[in-house]
Short mmCIF file of C-alpha atoms and ligand atoms in Angstrom, two decimals:
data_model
loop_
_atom_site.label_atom_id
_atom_site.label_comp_id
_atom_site.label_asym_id
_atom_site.label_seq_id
_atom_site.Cartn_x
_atom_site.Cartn_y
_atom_site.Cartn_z
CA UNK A 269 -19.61 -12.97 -2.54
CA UNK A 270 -17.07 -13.54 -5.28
CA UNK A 271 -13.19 -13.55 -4.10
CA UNK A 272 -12.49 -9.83 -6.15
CA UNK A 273 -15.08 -7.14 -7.25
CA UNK A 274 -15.71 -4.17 -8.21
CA UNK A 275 -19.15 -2.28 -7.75
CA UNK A 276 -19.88 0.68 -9.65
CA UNK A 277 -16.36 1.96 -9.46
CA UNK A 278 -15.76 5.57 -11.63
CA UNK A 279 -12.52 6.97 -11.75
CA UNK A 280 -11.55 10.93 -13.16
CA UNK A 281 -8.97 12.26 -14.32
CA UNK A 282 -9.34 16.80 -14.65
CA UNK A 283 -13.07 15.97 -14.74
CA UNK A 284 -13.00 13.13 -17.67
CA UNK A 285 -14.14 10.04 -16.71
CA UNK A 286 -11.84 7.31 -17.84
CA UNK A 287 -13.59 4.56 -16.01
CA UNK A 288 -17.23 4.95 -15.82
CA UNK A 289 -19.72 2.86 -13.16
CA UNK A 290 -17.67 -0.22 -14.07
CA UNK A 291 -18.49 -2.96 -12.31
CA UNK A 292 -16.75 -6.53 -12.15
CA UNK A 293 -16.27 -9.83 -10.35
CA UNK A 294 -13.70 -12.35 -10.24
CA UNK A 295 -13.97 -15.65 -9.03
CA UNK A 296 -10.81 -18.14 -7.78
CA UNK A 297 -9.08 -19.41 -10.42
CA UNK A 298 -9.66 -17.13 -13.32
CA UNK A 299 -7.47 -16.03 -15.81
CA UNK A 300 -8.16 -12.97 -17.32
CA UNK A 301 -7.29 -10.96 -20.14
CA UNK A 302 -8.17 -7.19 -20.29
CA UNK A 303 -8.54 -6.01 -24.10
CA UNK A 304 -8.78 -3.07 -25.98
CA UNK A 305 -7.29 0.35 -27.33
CA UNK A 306 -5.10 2.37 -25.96
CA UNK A 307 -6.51 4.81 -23.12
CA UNK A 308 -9.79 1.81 -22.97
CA UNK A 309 -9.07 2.00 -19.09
CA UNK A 310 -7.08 -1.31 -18.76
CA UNK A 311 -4.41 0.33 -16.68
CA UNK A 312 -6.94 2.26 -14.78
CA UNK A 313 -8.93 -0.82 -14.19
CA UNK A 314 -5.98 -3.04 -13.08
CA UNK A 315 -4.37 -0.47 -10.50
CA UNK A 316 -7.95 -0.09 -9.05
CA UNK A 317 -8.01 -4.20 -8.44
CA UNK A 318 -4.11 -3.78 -7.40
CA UNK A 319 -5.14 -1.32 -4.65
CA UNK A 320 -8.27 -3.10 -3.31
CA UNK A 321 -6.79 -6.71 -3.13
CA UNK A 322 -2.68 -5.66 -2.68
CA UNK A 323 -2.57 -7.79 0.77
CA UNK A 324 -3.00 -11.13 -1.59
CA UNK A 325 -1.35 -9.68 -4.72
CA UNK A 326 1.56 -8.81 -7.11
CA UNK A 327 1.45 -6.35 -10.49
CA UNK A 328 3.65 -5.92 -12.89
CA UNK A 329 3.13 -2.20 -13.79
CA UNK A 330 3.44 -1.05 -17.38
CA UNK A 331 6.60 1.28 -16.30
CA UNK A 332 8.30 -2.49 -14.56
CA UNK A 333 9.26 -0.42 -11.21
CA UNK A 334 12.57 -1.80 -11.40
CA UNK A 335 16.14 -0.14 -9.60
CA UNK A 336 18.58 0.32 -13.24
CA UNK A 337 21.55 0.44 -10.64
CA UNK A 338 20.77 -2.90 -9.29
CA UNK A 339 21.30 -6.17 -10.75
CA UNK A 340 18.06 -8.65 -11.99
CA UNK A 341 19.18 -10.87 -8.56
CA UNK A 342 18.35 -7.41 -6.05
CA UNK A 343 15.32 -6.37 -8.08
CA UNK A 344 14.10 -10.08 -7.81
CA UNK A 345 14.54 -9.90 -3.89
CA UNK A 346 12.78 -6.57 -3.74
CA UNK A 347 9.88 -8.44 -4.30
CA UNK A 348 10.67 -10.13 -0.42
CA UNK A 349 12.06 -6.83 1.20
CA UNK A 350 9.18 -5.86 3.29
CA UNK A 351 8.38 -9.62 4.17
CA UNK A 352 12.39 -9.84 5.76
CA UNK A 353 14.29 -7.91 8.96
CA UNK A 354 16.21 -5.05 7.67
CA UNK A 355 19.92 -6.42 8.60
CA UNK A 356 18.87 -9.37 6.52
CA UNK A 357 18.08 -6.93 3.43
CA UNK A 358 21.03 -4.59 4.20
CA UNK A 359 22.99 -8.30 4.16
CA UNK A 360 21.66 -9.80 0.95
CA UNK A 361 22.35 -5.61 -0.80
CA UNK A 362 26.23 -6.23 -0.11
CA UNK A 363 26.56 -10.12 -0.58
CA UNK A 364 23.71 -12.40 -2.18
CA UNK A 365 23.17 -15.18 0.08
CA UNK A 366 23.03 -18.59 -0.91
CA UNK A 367 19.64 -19.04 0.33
CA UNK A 368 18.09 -16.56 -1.96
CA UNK A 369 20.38 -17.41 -4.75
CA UNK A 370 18.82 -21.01 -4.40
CA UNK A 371 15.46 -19.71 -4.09
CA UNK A 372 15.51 -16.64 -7.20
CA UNK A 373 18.02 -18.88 -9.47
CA UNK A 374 14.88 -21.76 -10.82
CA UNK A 375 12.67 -18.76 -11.40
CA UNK A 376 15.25 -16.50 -13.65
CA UNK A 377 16.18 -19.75 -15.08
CA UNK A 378 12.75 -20.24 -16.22
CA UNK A 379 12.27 -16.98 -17.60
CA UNK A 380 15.30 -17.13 -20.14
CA UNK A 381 17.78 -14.36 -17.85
CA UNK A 382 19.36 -16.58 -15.90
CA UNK A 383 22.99 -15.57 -17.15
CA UNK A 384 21.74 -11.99 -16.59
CA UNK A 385 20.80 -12.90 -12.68
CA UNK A 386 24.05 -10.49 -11.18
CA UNK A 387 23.91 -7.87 -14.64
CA UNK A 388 22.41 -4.28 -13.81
CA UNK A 389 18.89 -3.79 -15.08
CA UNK A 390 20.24 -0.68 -17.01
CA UNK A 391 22.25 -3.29 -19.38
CA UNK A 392 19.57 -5.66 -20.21
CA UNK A 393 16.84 -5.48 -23.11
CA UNK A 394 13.36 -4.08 -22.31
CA UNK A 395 12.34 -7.37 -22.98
CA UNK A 396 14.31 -8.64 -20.57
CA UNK A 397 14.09 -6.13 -17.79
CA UNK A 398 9.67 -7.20 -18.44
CA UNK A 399 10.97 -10.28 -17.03
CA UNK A 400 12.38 -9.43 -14.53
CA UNK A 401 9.72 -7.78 -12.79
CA UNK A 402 7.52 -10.87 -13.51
CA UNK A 403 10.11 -12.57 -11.55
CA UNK A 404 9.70 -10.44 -8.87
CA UNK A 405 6.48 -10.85 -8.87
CA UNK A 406 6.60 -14.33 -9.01
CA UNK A 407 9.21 -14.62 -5.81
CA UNK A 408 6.55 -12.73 -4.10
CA UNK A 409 4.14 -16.02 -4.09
CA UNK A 410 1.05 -14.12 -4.42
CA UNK A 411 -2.30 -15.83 -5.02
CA UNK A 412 -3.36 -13.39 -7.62
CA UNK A 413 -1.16 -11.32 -10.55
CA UNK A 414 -1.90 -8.29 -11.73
CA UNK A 415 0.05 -7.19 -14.98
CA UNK A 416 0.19 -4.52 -17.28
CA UNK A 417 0.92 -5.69 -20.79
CA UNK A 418 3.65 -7.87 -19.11
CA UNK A 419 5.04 -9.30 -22.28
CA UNK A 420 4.76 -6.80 -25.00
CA UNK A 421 8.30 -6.34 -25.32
CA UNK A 422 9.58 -10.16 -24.94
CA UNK A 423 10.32 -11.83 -28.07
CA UNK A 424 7.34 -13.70 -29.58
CA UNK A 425 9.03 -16.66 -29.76
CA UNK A 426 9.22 -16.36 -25.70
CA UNK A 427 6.08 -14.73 -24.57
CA UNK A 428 4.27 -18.00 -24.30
CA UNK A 429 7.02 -19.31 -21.74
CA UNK A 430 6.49 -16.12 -20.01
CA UNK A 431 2.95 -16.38 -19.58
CA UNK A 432 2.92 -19.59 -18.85
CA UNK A 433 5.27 -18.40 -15.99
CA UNK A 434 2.78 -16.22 -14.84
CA UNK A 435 0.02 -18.36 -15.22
CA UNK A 436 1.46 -21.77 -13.21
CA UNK A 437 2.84 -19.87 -10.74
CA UNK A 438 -0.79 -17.73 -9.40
CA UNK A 439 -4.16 -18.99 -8.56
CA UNK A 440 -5.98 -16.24 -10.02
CA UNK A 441 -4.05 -14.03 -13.27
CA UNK A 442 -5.38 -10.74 -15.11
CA UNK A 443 -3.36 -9.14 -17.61
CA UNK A 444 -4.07 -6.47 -19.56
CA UNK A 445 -2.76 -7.95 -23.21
CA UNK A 446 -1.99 -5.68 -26.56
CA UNK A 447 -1.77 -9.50 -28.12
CA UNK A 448 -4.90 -10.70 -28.69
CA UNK A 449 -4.05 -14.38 -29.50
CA UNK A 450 -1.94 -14.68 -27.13
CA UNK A 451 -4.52 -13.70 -24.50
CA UNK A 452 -7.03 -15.98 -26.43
CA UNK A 453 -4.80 -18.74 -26.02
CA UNK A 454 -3.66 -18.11 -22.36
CA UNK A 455 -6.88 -17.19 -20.45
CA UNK A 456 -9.97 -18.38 -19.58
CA UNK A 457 -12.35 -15.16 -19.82
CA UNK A 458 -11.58 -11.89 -21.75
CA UNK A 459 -12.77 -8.56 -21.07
CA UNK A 460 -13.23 -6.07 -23.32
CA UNK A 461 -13.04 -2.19 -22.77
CA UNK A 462 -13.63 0.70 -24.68
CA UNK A 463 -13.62 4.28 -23.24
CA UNK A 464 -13.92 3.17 -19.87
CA UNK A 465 -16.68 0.42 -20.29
CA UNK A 466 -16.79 -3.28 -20.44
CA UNK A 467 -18.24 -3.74 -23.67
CA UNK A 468 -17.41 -7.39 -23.54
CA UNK A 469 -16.95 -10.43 -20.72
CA UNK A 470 -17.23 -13.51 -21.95
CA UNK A 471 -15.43 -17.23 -21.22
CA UNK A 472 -12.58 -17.39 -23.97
CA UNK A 473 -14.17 -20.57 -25.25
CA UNK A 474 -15.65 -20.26 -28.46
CA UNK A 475 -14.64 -16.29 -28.99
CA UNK A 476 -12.01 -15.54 -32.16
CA UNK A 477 -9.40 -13.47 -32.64
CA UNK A 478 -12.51 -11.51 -35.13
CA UNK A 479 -14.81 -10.87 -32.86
CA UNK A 480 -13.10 -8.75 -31.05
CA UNK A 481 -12.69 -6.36 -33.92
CA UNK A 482 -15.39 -4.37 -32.44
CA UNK A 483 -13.14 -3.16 -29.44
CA UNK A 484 -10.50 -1.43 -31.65
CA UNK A 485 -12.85 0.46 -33.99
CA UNK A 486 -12.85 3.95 -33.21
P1 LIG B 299 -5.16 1.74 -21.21
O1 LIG B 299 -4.45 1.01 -20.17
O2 LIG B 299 -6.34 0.98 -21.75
O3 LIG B 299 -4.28 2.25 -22.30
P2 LIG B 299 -5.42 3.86 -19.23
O4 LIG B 299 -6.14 3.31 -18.06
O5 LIG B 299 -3.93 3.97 -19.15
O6 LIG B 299 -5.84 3.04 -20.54
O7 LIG B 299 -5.96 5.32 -19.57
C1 LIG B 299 -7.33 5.61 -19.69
C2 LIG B 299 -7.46 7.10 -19.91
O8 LIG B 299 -7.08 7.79 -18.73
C3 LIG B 299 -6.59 7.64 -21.04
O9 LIG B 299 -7.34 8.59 -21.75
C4 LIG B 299 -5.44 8.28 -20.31
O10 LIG B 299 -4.93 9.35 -21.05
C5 LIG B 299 -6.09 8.76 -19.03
N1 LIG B 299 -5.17 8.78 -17.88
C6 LIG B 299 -4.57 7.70 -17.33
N2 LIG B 299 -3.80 8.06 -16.29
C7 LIG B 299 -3.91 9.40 -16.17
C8 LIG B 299 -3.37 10.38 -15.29
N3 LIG B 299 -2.55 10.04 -14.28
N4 LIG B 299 -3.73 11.68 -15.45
C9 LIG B 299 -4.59 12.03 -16.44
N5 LIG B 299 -5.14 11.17 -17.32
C10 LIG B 299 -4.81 9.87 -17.20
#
């Protein structure tokens, strides 16, 4: 029994079939990039894992989730909410304790928004608001990540620190990635899609940015 699958799973939208008897396992460990064109089924594939495994995981959803009213600090702590008593939350809305401060502070830091940490999400870059809801997820301590093109609006000078955040701070990672090097360079196995199939799923060893040219022919 491997630690996630997926057995034959088919998913419709009005009758169209946008995942189609697609069937996967992932074993401890693995870091995963999902690849392919837009409307392959990466998003579809990833919030079918999120919803099967959520007990053990974060996501990063391709629309972030993130309160614009709040500052990076509360949207960070969201992440916690349901895991603390409600006067503790209600607490922590009006005055940031020290404790969390402590706690969320190292993990802004290393994601570059640090001097953002009490800013409102509505005032910060959409590259910046991506990372805060990998910080999130990262304060959640998950074993596994989900994430849906988590970096694609970071600077590409600081996507690598990002996934590296992502990737030291989880056991098991997939990602669906528009960046095809830097998914070659950051996982172990890639996974291609293309109109709701895995056409591809092979260790990352060996495979070049060229051969998956196949995936985003039309
Ligand atoms: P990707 O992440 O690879 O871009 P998606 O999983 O988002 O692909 O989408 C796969 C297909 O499913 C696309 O054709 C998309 O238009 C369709 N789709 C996704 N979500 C919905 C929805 N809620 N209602 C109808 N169609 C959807």
């Amino acid at each position: 029994m491997s630690f996630m699958e997926l057995r034959n799973a088919t998913v419709q939208y009005n009758g169209t079939s946008v995942l189609k008897d697609f069937s996967i396992q992932i074993e401890q460990g693995e870091k995963i990039a999902l690849v392919g064109q837009s409307g392959a089924g990466k998003s579809t594939l990833l919030n079918l894992l999120y919803q099967k495994y959520k007990g053990d995981a974060s996501l990063v959803p391709q629309d972030l989730g993130l309160v614009r009213a709040l500052s990076v600090f509360h949207n960070v702590y969201i992440g916690q909410l349901d895991k603390r008593p409600t006067w503790y939350n209600i607490i922590n809305l009006i005055k940031p304790q020290k404790k969390e401060i402590k706690t969320i502070m190292p993990i802004v830091e290393q994601l570059g928004i640090k001097d953002k940490t009490f800013e409102p999400i509505r005032e910060l870059s959409g590259g910046q608001q991506q990372r805060v809801a990998v910080a999130r997820a990262i304060f959640q301590h998950s074993k596994i990540f989900f994430g849906d093109e988590p970096v694609s609006a970071v600077d590409e000078h600081r996507s690598q620190t990002v996934m590296e955040a992502i990737i030291n701070n989880h056991q098991t990672v997939v990602l669906s990635m528009h960046d095809v090097s830097l998914a070659l360079k950051n996982s172990t196995r890639i996974v291609g899609l293309k109109e709701g199939q895995k056409i591809m799923d092979e260790p990352v060893k060996g495979i070049k940015a060229k051969d998956l040219d196949d995936l985003y022919k039309n």
